[in-house]
Short mmCIF file of C-alpha atoms and ligand atoms in Angstrom, two decimals:
data_model
loop_
_atom_site.label_atom_id
_atom_site.label_comp_id
_atom_site.label_asym_id
_atom_site.label_seq_id
_atom_site.Cartn_x
_atom_site.Cartn_y
_atom_site.Cartn_z
CA MET A 1 0.00 0.00 0.00
CA ILE A 2 1.04 3.60 -0.16
CA ILE A 3 0.56 6.38 2.32
CA GLY A 4 0.48 9.77 0.64
CA GLY A 5 0.40 12.77 2.94
CA ALA A 6 -1.52 15.37 0.98
CA ARG A 7 -4.52 13.30 0.12
CA VAL A 8 -7.23 14.12 2.64
CA ALA A 9 -6.43 17.82 2.68
CA LYS A 10 -8.97 18.74 0.01
CA PHE A 11 -11.80 17.61 2.26
CA LYS A 12 -10.72 19.49 5.33
CA ARG A 13 -13.38 21.98 6.24
CA PRO A 14 -13.54 23.84 9.56
CA ALA A 15 -16.77 21.95 10.35
CA ILE A 16 -15.00 18.58 10.39
CA GLU A 17 -11.52 19.53 11.58
CA ALA A 18 -12.05 18.10 15.06
CA ASP A 19 -13.64 14.98 13.54
CA LEU A 20 -10.56 14.38 11.37
CA ALA A 21 -8.35 14.63 14.46
CA GLU A 22 -10.60 12.16 16.26
CA GLU A 23 -10.54 9.82 13.24
CA ALA A 24 -6.73 9.83 13.24
CA LYS A 25 -6.75 9.04 16.98
CA LEU A 26 -9.09 6.07 16.52
CA GLN A 27 -6.97 4.77 13.62
CA SER A 28 -3.86 4.98 15.81
CA ARG A 29 -5.71 3.12 18.58
CA TYR A 30 -6.48 0.30 16.14
CA THR A 31 -2.84 0.13 14.94
CA ALA A 32 -1.58 0.13 18.54
CA LEU A 33 -4.02 -2.65 19.43
CA LEU A 34 -2.74 -4.77 16.51
CA ALA A 35 0.88 -4.01 17.41
CA SER A 36 0.23 -5.10 21.02
CA ALA A 37 -0.49 -8.69 19.98
CA LYS A 38 1.67 -11.23 21.80
CA ILE A 39 0.67 -14.59 20.43
CA GLU A 40 2.01 -17.83 21.84
CA ILE A 41 2.79 -20.53 19.30
CA GLU A 42 5.19 -23.50 19.47
CA GLY A 43 6.73 -22.14 22.66
CA GLN A 44 7.41 -18.73 21.14
CA ILE A 45 5.77 -15.34 21.54
CA VAL A 46 5.19 -13.64 18.17
CA ASN A 47 3.28 -10.64 16.87
CA LEU A 48 0.75 -10.68 14.02
CA SER A 49 3.49 -10.54 11.37
CA GLY A 50 5.44 -13.27 13.12
CA ILE A 51 2.56 -15.75 13.05
CA ALA A 52 2.69 -16.07 9.23
CA PRO A 53 5.41 -18.75 9.01
CA PHE A 54 3.36 -20.96 11.34
CA ALA A 55 0.11 -20.21 9.50
CA GLN A 56 1.63 -21.63 6.28
CA SER A 57 3.61 -24.46 7.86
CA LEU A 58 3.69 -27.77 6.00
CA ASP A 59 2.42 -29.36 9.23
CA ARG A 60 -1.37 -29.12 9.17
CA ASP A 61 -1.65 -29.21 12.94
CA VAL A 62 0.76 -26.26 13.29
CA ARG A 63 -1.32 -24.30 10.75
CA TYR A 64 -4.47 -25.03 12.73
CA ARG A 65 -2.90 -23.99 16.01
CA ALA A 66 -1.53 -20.81 14.40
CA ALA A 67 -5.00 -19.93 13.12
CA ARG A 68 -6.53 -20.66 16.51
CA ALA A 69 -3.92 -18.55 18.32
CA GLN A 70 -4.32 -15.66 15.87
CA TRP A 71 -8.12 -15.62 16.10
CA GLY A 72 -7.84 -16.02 19.85
CA PHE A 73 -6.19 -12.60 19.92
CA TYR A 74 -9.04 -11.04 17.94
CA GLN A 75 -11.62 -12.85 20.08
CA ALA A 76 -10.00 -11.63 23.30
CA ASN A 77 -10.09 -8.04 22.05
CA ALA A 78 -13.40 -8.28 20.17
CA ALA A 79 -15.18 -5.66 22.25
CA GLU A 80 -12.42 -3.10 21.76
CA PHE A 81 -12.21 -3.74 18.01
CA ASP A 82 -15.98 -3.30 17.69
CA GLU A 83 -15.94 -0.18 19.84
CA ILE A 84 -13.20 1.48 17.76
CA PHE A 85 -14.88 0.61 14.48
CA ASP A 86 -18.33 1.70 15.66
CA ALA A 87 -16.88 5.07 16.63
CA LEU A 88 -15.14 5.36 13.23
CA VAL A 89 -18.32 4.58 11.28
CA LYS A 90 -20.39 7.10 13.23
CA LEU A 91 -17.66 9.73 12.94
CA ARG A 92 -17.30 9.24 9.19
CA ASP A 93 -21.05 9.25 8.65
CA GLY A 94 -21.28 12.43 10.69
CA MET A 95 -18.56 14.13 8.62
CA ALA A 96 -20.36 13.16 5.41
CA LYS A 97 -23.62 14.66 6.67
CA LYS A 98 -21.91 17.88 7.81
CA LEU A 99 -20.49 18.25 4.29
CA GLY A 100 -23.92 17.69 2.68
CA PHE A 101 -23.58 14.07 1.56
CA GLU A 102 -26.26 11.46 2.16
CA ASN A 103 -23.77 9.12 3.81
CA PHE A 104 -20.03 8.36 3.81
CA VAL A 105 -19.98 6.38 0.54
CA GLU A 106 -19.69 9.36 -1.78
CA LEU A 107 -17.37 11.23 0.59
CA GLY A 108 -15.26 8.07 0.78
CA TYR A 109 -14.94 8.07 -3.02
CA ARG A 110 -14.02 11.77 -2.98
CA ARG A 111 -11.38 11.20 -0.32
CA MET A 112 -9.92 8.55 -2.62
CA ARG A 113 -10.01 11.20 -5.37
CA ARG A 114 -11.88 8.98 -7.77
CA ILE A 115 -13.09 11.09 -10.65
CA ASP A 116 -13.56 8.79 -13.61
CA TYR A 117 -15.70 5.98 -12.17
CA ASN A 118 -18.35 5.63 -9.52
CA ALA A 119 -19.93 3.14 -7.11
CA ALA A 120 -22.12 1.69 -9.90
CA ASP A 121 -19.02 0.90 -12.03
CA VAL A 122 -17.38 -0.73 -9.02
CA ALA A 123 -20.51 -2.81 -8.34
CA ARG A 124 -20.41 -4.06 -11.96
CA TYR A 125 -16.75 -4.97 -11.56
CA ARG A 126 -17.50 -6.92 -8.36
CA ALA A 127 -20.18 -8.84 -10.27
CA GLN A 128 -17.56 -9.74 -12.92
CA VAL A 129 -15.26 -11.11 -10.22
CA LEU A 130 -18.12 -13.11 -8.74
CA GLU A 131 -19.02 -14.54 -12.15
CA HIS A 132 -15.53 -15.32 -13.50
CA VAL A 133 -13.18 -15.68 -10.55
CA THR A 134 -15.09 -17.09 -7.57
CA PRO A 135 -15.84 -20.40 -9.37
CA LEU A 136 -12.20 -20.62 -10.49
CA VAL A 137 -10.92 -20.09 -6.94
CA SER A 138 -13.32 -22.74 -5.63
CA LYS A 139 -11.87 -25.06 -8.29
CA ILE A 140 -8.30 -24.21 -7.23
CA MET A 141 -9.16 -24.99 -3.59
CA GLU A 142 -10.79 -28.28 -4.58
CA ALA A 143 -7.68 -29.23 -6.59
CA ARG A 144 -5.57 -28.43 -3.53
CA ARG A 145 -7.77 -30.63 -1.35
CA VAL A 146 -7.32 -33.52 -3.77
CA ALA A 147 -3.55 -32.95 -4.19
CA ASN A 148 -3.07 -33.10 -0.43
CA GLY A 149 -5.43 -36.03 0.12
CA TRP A 150 -7.59 -34.12 2.60
CA ASP A 151 -11.25 -34.89 3.36
CA LYS A 152 -12.05 -31.23 3.54
CA ILE A 153 -10.10 -28.03 2.99
CA PHE A 154 -10.30 -25.69 5.96
CA ALA A 155 -9.45 -22.00 6.30
CA TRP A 156 -6.09 -22.92 7.88
CA ASP A 157 -5.20 -24.95 4.78
CA GLU A 158 -5.68 -22.03 2.41
CA PRO A 159 -2.31 -20.33 3.19
CA LEU A 160 -0.47 -23.50 2.04
CA THR A 161 -0.63 -22.71 -1.67
CA ASP A 162 2.09 -25.14 -2.75
CA PRO A 163 1.53 -28.74 -1.57
CA GLN A 164 5.32 -29.14 -1.22
CA GLY A 165 5.45 -26.07 1.02
CA ASN A 166 5.35 -22.45 -0.14
CA PRO A 167 8.77 -21.52 -1.57
CA LYS A 168 10.63 -19.25 0.84
CA PRO A 169 13.32 -16.64 0.27
CA ALA A 170 16.65 -18.40 -0.20
CA GLY A 171 18.20 -16.31 2.59
CA GLY A 172 17.53 -13.66 5.20
CA GLU A 173 17.14 -9.92 4.84
CA ASP A 174 20.80 -9.18 3.96
CA PHE A 175 20.69 -11.85 1.26
CA LEU A 176 17.44 -10.50 -0.21
CA VAL A 177 18.65 -6.91 -0.17
CA ALA A 178 21.86 -7.90 -2.01
CA GLN A 179 20.16 -10.27 -4.48
CA ALA A 180 17.50 -7.67 -5.29
CA GLN A 181 20.25 -5.46 -6.70
CA LYS A 182 21.21 -8.24 -9.10
CA MET A 183 17.56 -8.74 -10.02
CA PHE A 184 16.98 -5.06 -10.80
CA ASP A 185 20.32 -4.91 -12.68
CA ASP A 186 18.89 -7.56 -15.01
CA MET A 187 15.50 -5.87 -15.36
CA ASP A 188 16.16 -2.22 -16.18
CA THR A 189 18.98 0.28 -15.60
CA GLY A 190 16.62 2.93 -14.18
CA LEU A 191 15.21 0.48 -11.64
CA ALA A 192 18.72 -0.72 -10.79
CA ASP A 193 20.10 2.79 -10.18
CA PHE A 194 17.08 3.73 -8.12
CA TYR A 195 17.33 0.64 -5.93
CA ARG A 196 20.98 1.42 -5.22
CA LEU A 197 19.95 4.89 -4.00
CA MET A 198 17.24 3.45 -1.74
CA ASN A 199 19.52 0.85 -0.23
CA GLU A 200 22.57 3.06 0.25
CA GLY A 201 20.48 5.96 1.52
CA GLY A 202 18.85 3.93 4.30
CA PHE A 203 15.30 4.21 2.98
CA LEU A 204 14.39 0.57 3.71
CA ASP A 205 13.01 -0.61 7.10
CA LEU A 206 12.29 -4.26 6.44
CA THR A 207 12.84 -6.22 9.67
CA ASN A 208 9.99 -7.39 11.89
CA ARG A 209 10.55 -6.40 15.55
CA PRO A 210 8.43 -6.96 18.68
CA THR A 211 5.68 -4.30 18.92
CA LYS A 212 6.42 -2.98 15.41
CA ALA A 213 3.14 -2.21 13.63
CA PRO A 214 2.23 -4.93 11.13
CA GLY A 215 1.93 -4.48 7.39
CA GLY A 216 3.97 -2.87 4.66
CA PHE A 217 3.78 0.51 3.02
CA CYS A 218 5.69 3.07 1.02
CA THR A 219 5.61 6.79 1.65
CA SER A 220 7.89 9.65 0.65
CA PHE A 221 9.82 12.46 2.27
CA SER A 222 9.50 15.60 0.23
CA ASN A 223 12.52 17.15 2.01
CA THR A 224 14.82 14.40 0.70
CA GLY A 225 12.98 13.70 -2.55
CA MET A 226 13.17 10.00 -1.71
CA PRO A 227 10.54 7.40 -0.95
CA TYR A 228 10.71 5.11 2.09
CA ILE A 229 9.66 1.47 2.49
CA PHE A 230 8.30 -0.08 5.70
CA ALA A 231 7.88 -3.86 5.91
CA ASN A 232 7.93 -6.78 8.34
CA PHE A 233 10.06 -9.57 6.92
CA ASN A 234 9.13 -12.90 8.50
CA GLY A 235 10.98 -15.44 6.37
CA THR A 236 8.05 -16.38 4.13
CA HIS A 237 7.49 -15.68 0.42
CA HIS A 238 5.47 -12.72 1.62
CA ASP A 239 8.80 -10.89 2.15
CA ILE A 240 9.43 -11.04 -1.59
CA THR A 241 5.88 -10.04 -2.51
CA VAL A 242 5.86 -7.10 -0.12
CA PHE A 243 9.33 -6.00 -1.13
CA THR A 244 8.70 -6.06 -4.90
CA HIS A 245 5.28 -4.46 -4.31
CA GLU A 246 6.56 -1.55 -2.24
CA MET A 247 9.54 -1.12 -4.57
CA GLY A 248 7.02 -0.58 -7.39
CA HIS A 249 5.39 2.24 -5.42
CA ALA A 250 8.75 3.71 -4.50
CA PHE A 251 10.06 3.60 -8.07
CA GLN A 252 6.91 5.29 -9.40
CA ASN A 253 7.22 8.07 -6.84
CA TYR A 254 10.87 8.64 -7.73
CA ALA A 255 10.23 8.34 -11.48
CA SER A 256 7.55 11.06 -11.16
CA ARG A 257 9.79 13.49 -9.26
CA ASN A 258 10.02 15.89 -12.21
CA GLN A 259 6.27 16.13 -12.74
CA PRO A 260 5.20 19.79 -12.66
CA SER A 261 2.86 19.57 -9.65
CA PHE A 262 3.31 18.19 -6.13
CA ASP A 263 -0.09 16.52 -6.55
CA TYR A 264 1.28 14.46 -9.45
CA LEU A 265 3.94 12.77 -7.31
CA TRP A 266 1.47 10.03 -6.40
CA PRO A 267 -1.41 8.97 -8.62
CA THR A 268 -4.72 7.89 -7.12
CA TYR A 269 -4.51 4.56 -5.32
CA GLU A 270 -5.95 2.23 -7.95
CA SER A 271 -3.38 3.59 -10.42
CA ALA A 272 -0.60 3.41 -7.83
CA GLU A 273 -1.33 -0.26 -7.18
CA ILE A 274 -0.69 -0.97 -10.89
CA HIS A 275 2.93 0.09 -10.35
CA SER A 276 3.34 -2.09 -7.28
CA MET A 277 1.47 -5.20 -8.42
CA SER A 278 2.93 -5.13 -11.94
CA LEU A 279 6.46 -5.09 -10.53
CA GLU A 280 5.58 -8.25 -8.57
CA ALA A 281 4.68 -9.89 -11.90
CA LEU A 282 7.54 -8.38 -13.95
CA ALA A 283 9.97 -9.85 -11.40
CA TYR A 284 8.87 -13.40 -12.34
CA PRO A 285 11.68 -14.19 -14.83
CA HIS A 286 14.34 -13.08 -12.28
CA ILE A 287 12.71 -14.40 -9.13
CA GLY A 288 15.14 -17.33 -8.90
CA LYS A 289 17.70 -14.84 -7.56
CA LEU A 290 15.49 -14.40 -4.48
CA VAL A 291 13.94 -17.86 -3.99
CA GLY A 292 16.63 -19.99 -5.61
CA GLU A 293 16.50 -21.21 -9.21
CA ASP A 294 15.11 -24.60 -8.14
CA SER A 295 12.06 -22.96 -6.60
CA ALA A 296 11.48 -20.23 -9.20
CA GLU A 297 8.76 -22.02 -11.17
CA ARG A 298 6.92 -23.02 -8.01
CA TYR A 299 7.12 -19.43 -6.76
CA ARG A 300 5.62 -18.09 -10.02
CA ARG A 301 2.78 -20.59 -9.85
CA MET A 302 2.11 -19.81 -6.20
CA HIS A 303 2.10 -16.06 -6.84
CA LEU A 304 -0.30 -16.44 -9.76
CA ILE A 305 -2.66 -18.61 -7.71
CA GLU A 306 -2.53 -16.15 -4.83
CA SER A 307 -3.29 -13.29 -7.23
CA LEU A 308 -6.41 -15.08 -8.49
CA THR A 309 -7.58 -16.07 -5.01
CA PHE A 310 -7.09 -12.49 -3.88
CA LEU A 311 -9.64 -11.07 -6.34
CA PRO A 312 -12.85 -12.38 -4.68
CA TYR A 313 -11.50 -11.47 -1.24
CA GLY A 314 -10.66 -7.97 -2.45
CA VAL A 315 -14.13 -7.29 -3.81
CA LEU A 316 -15.64 -8.75 -0.63
CA VAL A 317 -13.77 -6.15 1.45
CA ASP A 318 -15.09 -3.45 -0.90
CA HIS A 319 -18.70 -4.69 -0.94
CA PHE A 320 -18.71 -4.90 2.87
CA GLN A 321 -17.61 -1.28 3.20
CA HIS A 322 -20.40 -0.10 0.88
CA GLU A 323 -22.92 -1.87 3.12
CA ILE A 324 -21.29 -0.56 6.29
CA TYR A 325 -21.50 3.10 5.27
CA ALA A 326 -24.94 2.76 3.65
CA ASN A 327 -26.18 1.44 7.03
CA PRO A 328 -24.31 3.52 9.61
CA GLY A 329 -26.80 2.66 12.35
CA ALA A 330 -26.06 -1.07 12.22
CA THR A 331 -24.89 -2.68 15.47
CA PRO A 332 -21.52 -4.45 15.73
CA ALA A 333 -23.34 -7.80 15.67
CA GLU A 334 -25.18 -6.80 12.50
CA ARG A 335 -21.85 -5.82 10.90
CA HIS A 336 -20.48 -9.28 11.61
CA GLU A 337 -23.60 -10.80 10.01
CA MET A 338 -23.17 -8.55 6.95
CA TRP A 339 -19.60 -9.74 6.50
CA ARG A 340 -20.53 -13.41 6.89
CA ARG A 341 -23.36 -13.13 4.32
CA LEU A 342 -21.04 -11.49 1.77
CA GLU A 343 -18.18 -13.86 2.59
CA LEU A 344 -20.40 -16.85 1.78
CA LEU A 345 -21.21 -15.21 -1.56
CA TYR A 346 -17.64 -14.41 -2.70
CA LEU A 347 -15.71 -17.15 -0.86
CA PRO A 348 -18.20 -20.05 -0.64
CA HIS A 349 -15.33 -22.54 -0.34
CA THR A 350 -13.89 -21.08 2.89
CA ASP A 351 -14.66 -23.33 5.87
CA TYR A 352 -13.60 -22.05 9.30
CA GLY A 353 -14.31 -25.37 11.05
CA ASP A 354 -14.35 -24.77 14.80
CA LEU A 355 -12.73 -21.31 14.64
CA ALA A 356 -15.73 -19.56 16.13
CA PHE A 357 -14.62 -15.94 15.71
CA PRO A 358 -14.19 -15.89 11.91
CA ALA A 359 -17.01 -18.44 11.48
CA LYS A 360 -19.37 -15.85 12.96
CA GLY A 361 -18.20 -13.10 10.61
CA GLY A 362 -15.19 -11.63 12.42
CA TYR A 363 -12.51 -12.00 9.73
CA TRP A 364 -12.68 -8.36 8.64
CA GLN A 365 -11.31 -7.17 11.99
CA SER A 366 -7.87 -8.20 10.70
CA GLN A 367 -8.12 -6.12 7.51
CA HIS A 368 -6.54 -2.85 8.55
CA HIS A 369 -7.64 -0.89 5.47
CA ILE A 370 -11.24 -1.16 6.72
CA TYR A 371 -10.22 0.85 9.76
CA SER A 372 -7.45 3.03 8.41
CA SER A 373 -8.27 3.76 4.77
CA PRO A 374 -11.98 3.37 4.02
CA PHE A 375 -12.75 2.27 0.44
CA TYR A 376 -9.02 1.65 -0.23
CA TYR A 377 -9.30 -1.94 -1.37
CA ILE A 378 -11.12 -2.30 -4.68
CA ASP A 379 -7.99 -0.49 -5.89
CA TYR A 380 -5.91 -3.66 -5.52
CA THR A 381 -8.36 -5.69 -7.56
CA LEU A 382 -8.60 -3.08 -10.35
CA ALA A 383 -4.82 -2.78 -10.43
CA LEU A 384 -4.40 -6.55 -10.44
CA CYS A 385 -6.48 -6.73 -13.61
CA CYS A 386 -3.92 -4.30 -15.13
CA ALA A 387 -0.89 -6.07 -13.60
CA LEU A 388 -2.08 -9.35 -15.12
CA GLN A 389 -2.23 -7.59 -18.49
CA PHE A 390 1.42 -6.49 -18.01
CA TRP A 391 2.24 -10.10 -17.14
CA VAL A 392 0.56 -11.37 -20.33
CA LYS A 393 2.49 -8.77 -22.39
CA SER A 394 5.77 -9.61 -20.66
CA ARG A 395 5.42 -13.23 -21.75
CA GLN A 396 5.29 -12.05 -25.37
CA ASN A 397 7.82 -9.21 -25.20
CA TYR A 398 9.56 -8.75 -21.85
CA ALA A 399 11.67 -5.69 -22.71
CA GLY A 400 8.65 -3.96 -24.27
CA ALA A 401 6.47 -4.63 -21.23
CA VAL A 402 9.15 -3.30 -18.84
CA ALA A 403 9.60 -0.18 -21.00
CA ASP A 404 5.81 0.45 -20.95
CA TYR A 405 5.85 -0.07 -17.19
CA VAL A 406 8.72 2.36 -16.60
CA ALA A 407 7.00 4.98 -18.80
CA LEU A 408 3.75 4.57 -16.87
CA CYS A 409 5.61 5.07 -13.57
CA GLY A 410 7.03 8.33 -14.90
CA ARG A 411 3.54 9.68 -15.65
CA GLY A 412 2.75 9.54 -11.92
CA GLY A 413 -0.58 11.13 -11.14
CA SER A 414 -0.73 13.35 -14.21
CA ALA A 415 -4.01 11.73 -15.35
CA ALA A 416 -6.97 9.85 -13.89
CA PHE A 417 -7.06 6.06 -13.62
CA GLN A 418 -8.59 5.01 -16.92
CA ALA A 419 -6.49 7.52 -18.91
CA LEU A 420 -3.29 6.20 -17.29
CA VAL A 421 -4.39 2.64 -18.04
CA ALA A 422 -5.00 3.51 -21.70
CA SER A 423 -1.66 5.37 -21.91
CA ALA A 424 0.13 2.11 -21.06
CA GLY A 425 -1.76 0.23 -23.76
CA LEU A 426 -3.88 -1.62 -21.18
CA ILE A 427 -7.65 -2.20 -21.21
CA SER A 428 -9.71 -0.63 -18.43
CA PRO A 429 -10.90 -3.21 -15.90
CA PHE A 430 -14.35 -1.63 -16.30
CA ALA A 431 -14.44 -2.51 -20.00
CA GLU A 432 -16.60 -5.51 -20.79
CA GLY A 433 -14.54 -8.71 -20.81
CA ALA A 434 -11.20 -7.20 -19.67
CA LEU A 435 -11.13 -9.18 -16.43
CA ALA A 436 -12.46 -12.41 -17.98
CA ALA A 437 -9.69 -12.29 -20.63
CA VAL A 438 -6.74 -12.04 -18.21
CA VAL A 439 -8.23 -14.59 -15.84
CA LYS A 440 -8.56 -16.99 -18.77
CA ASP A 441 -4.86 -16.55 -19.60
CA ALA A 442 -3.87 -17.15 -15.99
CA GLU A 443 -6.08 -20.23 -15.79
CA ALA A 444 -4.50 -21.62 -18.96
CA VAL A 445 -0.98 -21.24 -17.54
CA LEU A 446 -2.01 -22.99 -14.31
CA ALA A 447 -3.78 -25.87 -16.07
ZN1 ZN B 501 0.38 -1.00 -2.53
#
């Protein structure tokens, strides 16, 4: 994800100034609550980032215990999570009403600076995901069940994408940081030079530490003219995904530094996620440098499967938020019911077994965007449709696809989403059939 400082400023009005301060306080309370997690697993105490290696262990029992321990933390703090979110919803709804909107949905879109599509376009896109991707993901999960010889596939089995064990980075942080230079050297000279600046300048904070806030993001310091990457390496393939993702954001920001307006340094989020997610895909041919050549093909397959399985989850998070802000008077219990109903629609294959908290509709409490960046989520799914198009192109003409990517990064936020997409020779995800076409290509490669 990216965190851009100037974004909310346009919607500051004296009438809601105190509300914005209160909103920031509640968001910090949520982050602090997540960062406070001390979860016991296999005789160790880990935080929410540190649980990931256990959650995707090859040992099914370890995965189950990791899931139980993780949800135990959310269960133990359920009342506080609900209280923070309830306050956020009421605050946001109140701000919308003070500014003359019916509810927070339209204000949420304005805060995301969306100007060339609306909630109806997004609803149509969600329907496309439901039609073309949900059945495919259910099929992928069923194939995984068969490959592993399981009776049923449970929620704690879903993180084990590769039946042999998800390929891991071939070394620790120092290894990855050094190998990434070799990878970027082979991809593009501009990317390679930029990465050297980031690394030598100390603009990477990648290590997971106790009480460090979870997640990964990229932001920028206008006084240095350099971006900055925050991550929580935990030894899983996620380190590579997060690192290539945030490097995409960082490179775009740097490549746009000569744009004529400060506001062009970052594009809107759905465009920004094209830069990050496409770099994850453009790294495929060189990924052996990070995971080891023996595991490269398995990594590519795993990443592609995880991209496809992400799409229905991503639109679920978006659909849920539309319902939340259209019904600001709902109780916490009703919100959990809303999530569960939508989850059954988009992810019908997910079975929580005896994990009572997510089984009753609590999963969303772990999705920090819902608290911290309302309506920032469909962006990933729109961008993924574009990133998959870059991936398809890169298989036909790698150098051409990278050149188009680098040029797109340099255009920063100088145009709205669909114009930027068109400028890179990509088809808008809102265009009829765009999503179905890339999903079909991905499915063919996985077959
Ligand atoms: Zn991102």
